[in-house]
């Protein structure tokens, strides 16, 4: 970390470094990033349109999936255009207030997506535990309550972030060694006692990822318990197959976080540019792969996608 002996007051403009140490390769990075971004938008918009148009998909699981796609689109929209601006035109400057907004919305959509994955785990549990009462338990009013709870949790947990960051008065530098504004990245270059900010950051992780992972593991534990009470092996396999897509999405979403925590706990430190590349990809890969997972593994969606492709071919 830089010394605070020559600290600067709160800057009006921050400079996003992109991928430090690999600035000469920014143009090359822009190619796969832009392609993945386009594929992400096409995949999620297609999924939303299919679920909206096809009435047979107006079930809780697919409605949750449509919301997941909307959140994925929102997450890439607040991160990727800024990254591509850095890679293409060297547009590294961002105002302090714009940085605070991006900081809030990145975390906001991340926590919402985590909450939706918990709701989808609950959906799978109900579908297997009480299949005959599935649509009664997860009626529209219940879905609205779940959505409002997920939204309220995100607002309550993350509203303090920009407020606390705004109170930081002096900084070591105005350069943020990332391609986007993140709360801890801003705190890392601040001067003075930032222990409260670190505690708050840990509390956000526990109140979102920690809480959600606990309930997802609990849901799947109950799902396995319910499945193994079914006498027929064929019925067991069919029941578990309905959870396959959701489990893949969960693994893709939470793996980087779990890996990062384990790496830090074990004292393993990646090169800064490698860590930043991985974190940048994290905003692209799950939103791109989610519609592919559900498109391949879900018969109803796969059927509609093939129908669209045939129409385009004709």
Short mmCIF file of N, CA and C in Angstrom, two decimals, residues 19 85 311:
data_model
loop_
_atom_site.label_atom_id
_atom_site.label_comp_id
_atom_site.label_asym_id
_atom_site.label_seq_id
_atom_site.Cartn_x
_atom_site.Cartn_y
_atom_site.Cartn_z
N UNK A 19 -6.52 -3.40 -16.17
CA UNK A 19 -5.77 -4.57 -15.70
C UNK A 19 -4.31 -4.12 -15.54
N UNK A 85 -14.99 0.39 -22.29
CA UNK A 85 -14.54 1.77 -22.51
C UNK A 85 -13.06 1.93 -22.17
N UNK A 311 -37.44 -21.26 -37.31
CA UNK A 311 -38.11 -20.12 -37.96
C UNK A 311 -37.08 -19.19 -38.62
#
